CSV table of N, CA and C and ligand atoms in Angstrom, one decimal:
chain,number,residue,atom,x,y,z
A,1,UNK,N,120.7,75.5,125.6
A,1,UNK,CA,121.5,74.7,124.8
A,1,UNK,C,121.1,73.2,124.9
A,2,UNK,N,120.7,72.5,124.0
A,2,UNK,CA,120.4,71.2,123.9
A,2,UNK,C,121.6,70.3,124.4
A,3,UNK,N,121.1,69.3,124.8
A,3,UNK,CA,121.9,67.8,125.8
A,3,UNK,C,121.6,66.8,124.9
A,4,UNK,N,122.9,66.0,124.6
A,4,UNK,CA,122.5,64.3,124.4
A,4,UNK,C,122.4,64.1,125.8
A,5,UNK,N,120.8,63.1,125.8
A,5,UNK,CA,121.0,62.0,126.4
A,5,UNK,C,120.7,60.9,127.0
A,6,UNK,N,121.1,60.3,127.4
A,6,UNK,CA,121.4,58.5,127.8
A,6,UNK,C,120.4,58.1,128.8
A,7,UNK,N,119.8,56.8,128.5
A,7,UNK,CA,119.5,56.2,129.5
A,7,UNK,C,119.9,54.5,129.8
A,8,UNK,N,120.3,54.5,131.3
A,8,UNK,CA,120.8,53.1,131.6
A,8,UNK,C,120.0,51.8,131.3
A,9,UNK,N,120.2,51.2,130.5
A,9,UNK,CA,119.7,50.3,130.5
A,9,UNK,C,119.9,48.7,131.6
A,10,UNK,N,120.8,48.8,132.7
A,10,UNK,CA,120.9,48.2,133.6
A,10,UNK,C,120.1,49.2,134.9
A,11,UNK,N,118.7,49.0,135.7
A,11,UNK,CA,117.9,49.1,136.5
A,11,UNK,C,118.7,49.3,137.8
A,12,UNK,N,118.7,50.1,138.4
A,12,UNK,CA,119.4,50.7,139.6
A,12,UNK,C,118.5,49.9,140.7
A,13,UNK,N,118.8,50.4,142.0
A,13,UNK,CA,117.7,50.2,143.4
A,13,UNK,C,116.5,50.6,142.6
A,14,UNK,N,115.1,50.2,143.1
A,14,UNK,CA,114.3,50.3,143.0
A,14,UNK,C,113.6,50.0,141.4
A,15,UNK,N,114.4,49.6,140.9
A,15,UNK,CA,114.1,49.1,139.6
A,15,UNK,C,114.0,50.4,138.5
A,16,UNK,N,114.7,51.3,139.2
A,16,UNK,CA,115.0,52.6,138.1
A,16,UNK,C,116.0,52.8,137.5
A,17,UNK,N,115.8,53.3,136.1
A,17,UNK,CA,116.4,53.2,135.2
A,17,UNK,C,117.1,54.9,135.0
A,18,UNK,N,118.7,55.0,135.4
A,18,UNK,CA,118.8,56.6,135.3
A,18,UNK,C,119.4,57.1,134.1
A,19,UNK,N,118.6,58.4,134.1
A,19,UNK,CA,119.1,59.2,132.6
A,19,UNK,C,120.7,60.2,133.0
A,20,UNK,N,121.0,60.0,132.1
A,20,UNK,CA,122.4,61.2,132.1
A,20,UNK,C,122.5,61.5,130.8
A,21,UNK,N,123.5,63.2,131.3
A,21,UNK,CA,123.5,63.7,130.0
A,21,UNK,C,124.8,63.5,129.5
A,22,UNK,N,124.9,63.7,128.1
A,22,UNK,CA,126.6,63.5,127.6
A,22,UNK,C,127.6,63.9,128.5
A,23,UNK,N,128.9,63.3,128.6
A,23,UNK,CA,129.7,63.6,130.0
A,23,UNK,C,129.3,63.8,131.0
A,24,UNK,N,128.6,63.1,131.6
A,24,UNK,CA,128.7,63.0,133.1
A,24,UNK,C,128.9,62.0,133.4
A,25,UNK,N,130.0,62.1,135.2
A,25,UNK,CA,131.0,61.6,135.4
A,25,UNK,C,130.2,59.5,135.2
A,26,UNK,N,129.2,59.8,135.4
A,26,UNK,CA,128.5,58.2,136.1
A,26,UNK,C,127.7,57.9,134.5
A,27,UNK,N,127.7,58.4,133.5
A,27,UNK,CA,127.5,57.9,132.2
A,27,UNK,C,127.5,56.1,132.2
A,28,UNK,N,126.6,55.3,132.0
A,28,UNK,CA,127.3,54.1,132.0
A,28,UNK,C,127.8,53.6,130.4
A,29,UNK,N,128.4,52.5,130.4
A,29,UNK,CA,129.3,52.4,129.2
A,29,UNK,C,128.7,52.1,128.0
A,30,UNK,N,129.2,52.6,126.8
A,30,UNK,CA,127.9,51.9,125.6
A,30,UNK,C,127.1,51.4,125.6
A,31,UNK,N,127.4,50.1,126.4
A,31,UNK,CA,126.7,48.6,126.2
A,31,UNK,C,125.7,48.9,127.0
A,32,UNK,N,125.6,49.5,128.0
A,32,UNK,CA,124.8,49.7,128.8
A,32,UNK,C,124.0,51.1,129.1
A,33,UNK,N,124.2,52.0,127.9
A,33,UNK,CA,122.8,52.9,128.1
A,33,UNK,C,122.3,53.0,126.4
A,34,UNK,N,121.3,53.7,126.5
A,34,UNK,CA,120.8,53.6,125.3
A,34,UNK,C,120.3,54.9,125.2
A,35,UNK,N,120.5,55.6,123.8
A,35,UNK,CA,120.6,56.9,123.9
A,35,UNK,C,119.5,57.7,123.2
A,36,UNK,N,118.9,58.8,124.0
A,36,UNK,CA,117.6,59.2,123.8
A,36,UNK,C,117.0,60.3,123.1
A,37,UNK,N,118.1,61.6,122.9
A,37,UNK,CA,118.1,62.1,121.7
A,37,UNK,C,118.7,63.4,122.2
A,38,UNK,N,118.4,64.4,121.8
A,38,UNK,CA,119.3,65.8,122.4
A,38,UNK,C,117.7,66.3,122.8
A,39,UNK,N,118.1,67.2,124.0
A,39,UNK,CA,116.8,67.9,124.7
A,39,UNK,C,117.2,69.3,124.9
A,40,UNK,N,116.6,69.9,125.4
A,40,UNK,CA,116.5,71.2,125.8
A,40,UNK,C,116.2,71.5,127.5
A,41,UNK,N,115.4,70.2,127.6
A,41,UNK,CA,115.3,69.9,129.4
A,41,UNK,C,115.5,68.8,129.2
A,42,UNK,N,116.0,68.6,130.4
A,42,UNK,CA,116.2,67.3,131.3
A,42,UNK,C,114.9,66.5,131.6
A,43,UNK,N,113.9,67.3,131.9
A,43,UNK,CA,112.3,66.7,132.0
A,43,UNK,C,111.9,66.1,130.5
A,44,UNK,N,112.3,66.6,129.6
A,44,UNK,CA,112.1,66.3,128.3
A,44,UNK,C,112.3,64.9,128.0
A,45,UNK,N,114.2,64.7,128.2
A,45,UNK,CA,114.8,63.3,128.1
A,45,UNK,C,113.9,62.5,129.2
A,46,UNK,N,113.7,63.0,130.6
A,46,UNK,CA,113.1,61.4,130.9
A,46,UNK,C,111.7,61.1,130.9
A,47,UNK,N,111.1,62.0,130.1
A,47,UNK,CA,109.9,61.5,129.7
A,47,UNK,C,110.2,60.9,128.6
A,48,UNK,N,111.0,60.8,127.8
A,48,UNK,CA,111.3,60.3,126.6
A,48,UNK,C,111.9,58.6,127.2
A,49,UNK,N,112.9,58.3,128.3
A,49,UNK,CA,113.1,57.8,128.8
A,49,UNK,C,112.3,56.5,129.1
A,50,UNK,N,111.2,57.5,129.4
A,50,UNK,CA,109.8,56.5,130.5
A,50,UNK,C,109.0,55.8,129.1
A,51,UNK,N,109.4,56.2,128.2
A,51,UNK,CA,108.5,55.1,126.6
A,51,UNK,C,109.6,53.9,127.1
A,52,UNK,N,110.7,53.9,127.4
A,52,UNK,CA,111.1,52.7,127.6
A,52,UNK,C,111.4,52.2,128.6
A,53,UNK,N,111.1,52.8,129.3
A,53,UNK,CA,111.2,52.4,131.3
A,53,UNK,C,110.4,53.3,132.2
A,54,UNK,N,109.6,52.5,132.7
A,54,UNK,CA,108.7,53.6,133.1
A,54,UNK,C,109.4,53.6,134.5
A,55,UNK,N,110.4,53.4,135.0
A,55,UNK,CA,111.0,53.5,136.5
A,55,UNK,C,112.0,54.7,136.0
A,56,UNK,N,112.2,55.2,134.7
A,56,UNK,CA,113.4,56.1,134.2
A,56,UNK,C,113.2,57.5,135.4
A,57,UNK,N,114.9,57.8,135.7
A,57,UNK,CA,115.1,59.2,136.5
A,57,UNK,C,115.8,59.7,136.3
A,58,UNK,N,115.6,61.2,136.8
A,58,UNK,CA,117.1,61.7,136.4
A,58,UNK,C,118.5,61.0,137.1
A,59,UNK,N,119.7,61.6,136.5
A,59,UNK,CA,120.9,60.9,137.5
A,59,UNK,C,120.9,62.6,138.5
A,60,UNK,N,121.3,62.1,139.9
A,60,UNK,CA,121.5,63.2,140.5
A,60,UNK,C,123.0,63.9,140.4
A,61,UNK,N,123.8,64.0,139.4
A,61,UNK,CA,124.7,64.7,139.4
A,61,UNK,C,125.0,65.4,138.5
A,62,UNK,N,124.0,65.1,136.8
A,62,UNK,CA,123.8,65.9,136.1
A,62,UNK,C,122.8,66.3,135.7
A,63,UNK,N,121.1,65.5,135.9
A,63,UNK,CA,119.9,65.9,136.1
A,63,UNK,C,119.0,66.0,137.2
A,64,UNK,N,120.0,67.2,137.9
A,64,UNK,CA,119.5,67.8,139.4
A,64,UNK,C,117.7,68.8,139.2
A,65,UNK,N,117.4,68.8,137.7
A,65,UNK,CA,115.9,69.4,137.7
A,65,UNK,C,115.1,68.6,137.7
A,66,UNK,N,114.6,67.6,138.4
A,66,UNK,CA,113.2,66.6,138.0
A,66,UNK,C,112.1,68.0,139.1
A,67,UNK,N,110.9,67.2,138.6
A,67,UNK,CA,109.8,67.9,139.0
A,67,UNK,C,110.0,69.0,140.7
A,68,UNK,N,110.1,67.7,141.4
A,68,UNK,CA,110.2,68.6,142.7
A,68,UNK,C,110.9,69.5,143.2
A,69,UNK,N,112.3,69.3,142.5
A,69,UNK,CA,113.1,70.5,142.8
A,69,UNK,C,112.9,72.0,141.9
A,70,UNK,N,112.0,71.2,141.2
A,70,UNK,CA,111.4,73.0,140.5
A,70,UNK,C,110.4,73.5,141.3
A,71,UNK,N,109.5,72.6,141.7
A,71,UNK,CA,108.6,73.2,142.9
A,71,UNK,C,109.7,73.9,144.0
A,72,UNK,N,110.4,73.4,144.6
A,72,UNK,CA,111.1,73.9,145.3
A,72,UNK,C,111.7,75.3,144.7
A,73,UNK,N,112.7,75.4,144.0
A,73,UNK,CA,112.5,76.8,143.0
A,73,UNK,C,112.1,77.6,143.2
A,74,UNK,N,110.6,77.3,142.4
A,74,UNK,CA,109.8,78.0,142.6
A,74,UNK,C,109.0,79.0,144.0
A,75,UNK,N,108.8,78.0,144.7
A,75,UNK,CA,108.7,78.2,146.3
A,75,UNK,C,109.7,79.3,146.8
A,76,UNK,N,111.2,79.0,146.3
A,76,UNK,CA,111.7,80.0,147.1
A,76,UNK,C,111.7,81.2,146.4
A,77,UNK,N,111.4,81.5,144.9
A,77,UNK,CA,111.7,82.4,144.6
A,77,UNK,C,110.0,83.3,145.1
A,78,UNK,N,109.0,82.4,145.1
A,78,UNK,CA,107.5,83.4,145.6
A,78,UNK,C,108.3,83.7,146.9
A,79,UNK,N,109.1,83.0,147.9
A,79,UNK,CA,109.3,83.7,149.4
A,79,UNK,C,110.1,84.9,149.4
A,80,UNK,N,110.9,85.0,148.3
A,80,UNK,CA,111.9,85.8,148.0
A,80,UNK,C,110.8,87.4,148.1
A,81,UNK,N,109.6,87.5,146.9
A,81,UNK,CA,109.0,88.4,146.8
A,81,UNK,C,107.9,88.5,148.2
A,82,UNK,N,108.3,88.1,149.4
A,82,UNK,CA,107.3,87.9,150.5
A,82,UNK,C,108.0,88.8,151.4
A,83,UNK,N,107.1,89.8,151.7
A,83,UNK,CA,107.8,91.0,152.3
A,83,UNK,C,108.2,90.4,153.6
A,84,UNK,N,109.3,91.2,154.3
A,84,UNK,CA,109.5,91.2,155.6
A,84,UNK,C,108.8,90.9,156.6
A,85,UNK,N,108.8,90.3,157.3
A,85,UNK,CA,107.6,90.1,158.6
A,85,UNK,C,108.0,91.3,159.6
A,86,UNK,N,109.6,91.6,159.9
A,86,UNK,CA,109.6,92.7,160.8
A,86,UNK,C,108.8,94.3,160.5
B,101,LIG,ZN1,124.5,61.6,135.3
């Protein structure tokens, strides 16, 4: 199911700019995000994001998929198919 969503236009630590999706709790207010279109992934919006801020991230409470945690995923699901050592 596709997501609106948002990106802050007030720069967090490190000069990053976070994306969120519709309703989530840390959404910032109108004035202050600017809205990026409806997605399908969350990787989608912040590459969409990064045309206008190249510091753009996910927010960690609604866009818990950025790249590495799919490597991670991933990872555990190949350990899963890794037979027993006993
Ligand atoms: Zn969020």
């Amino acid at each position: 199911m596709a997501l609106y969503y948002y990106v802050n236009k007030q720069s967090g630590y490190n000069d990053n700019h976070v994306v969120h999706a519709a309703g989530c709790s840390h959404l910032p207010d109108i004035d202050n995000r600017l809205f990026l279109g409806s997605f399908y992934h969350v990787n989608a919006a912040i590459l969409q994001a990064k045309k206008y801020y190249a510091g753009a991230i996910g927010c960690e409470n609604c866009c818990p998929l950025n790249n590495t945690e799919q490597q991670a995923a991933q990872l555990s699901v190949a350990l899963k198919h890794t037979p027993p050592s006993r």
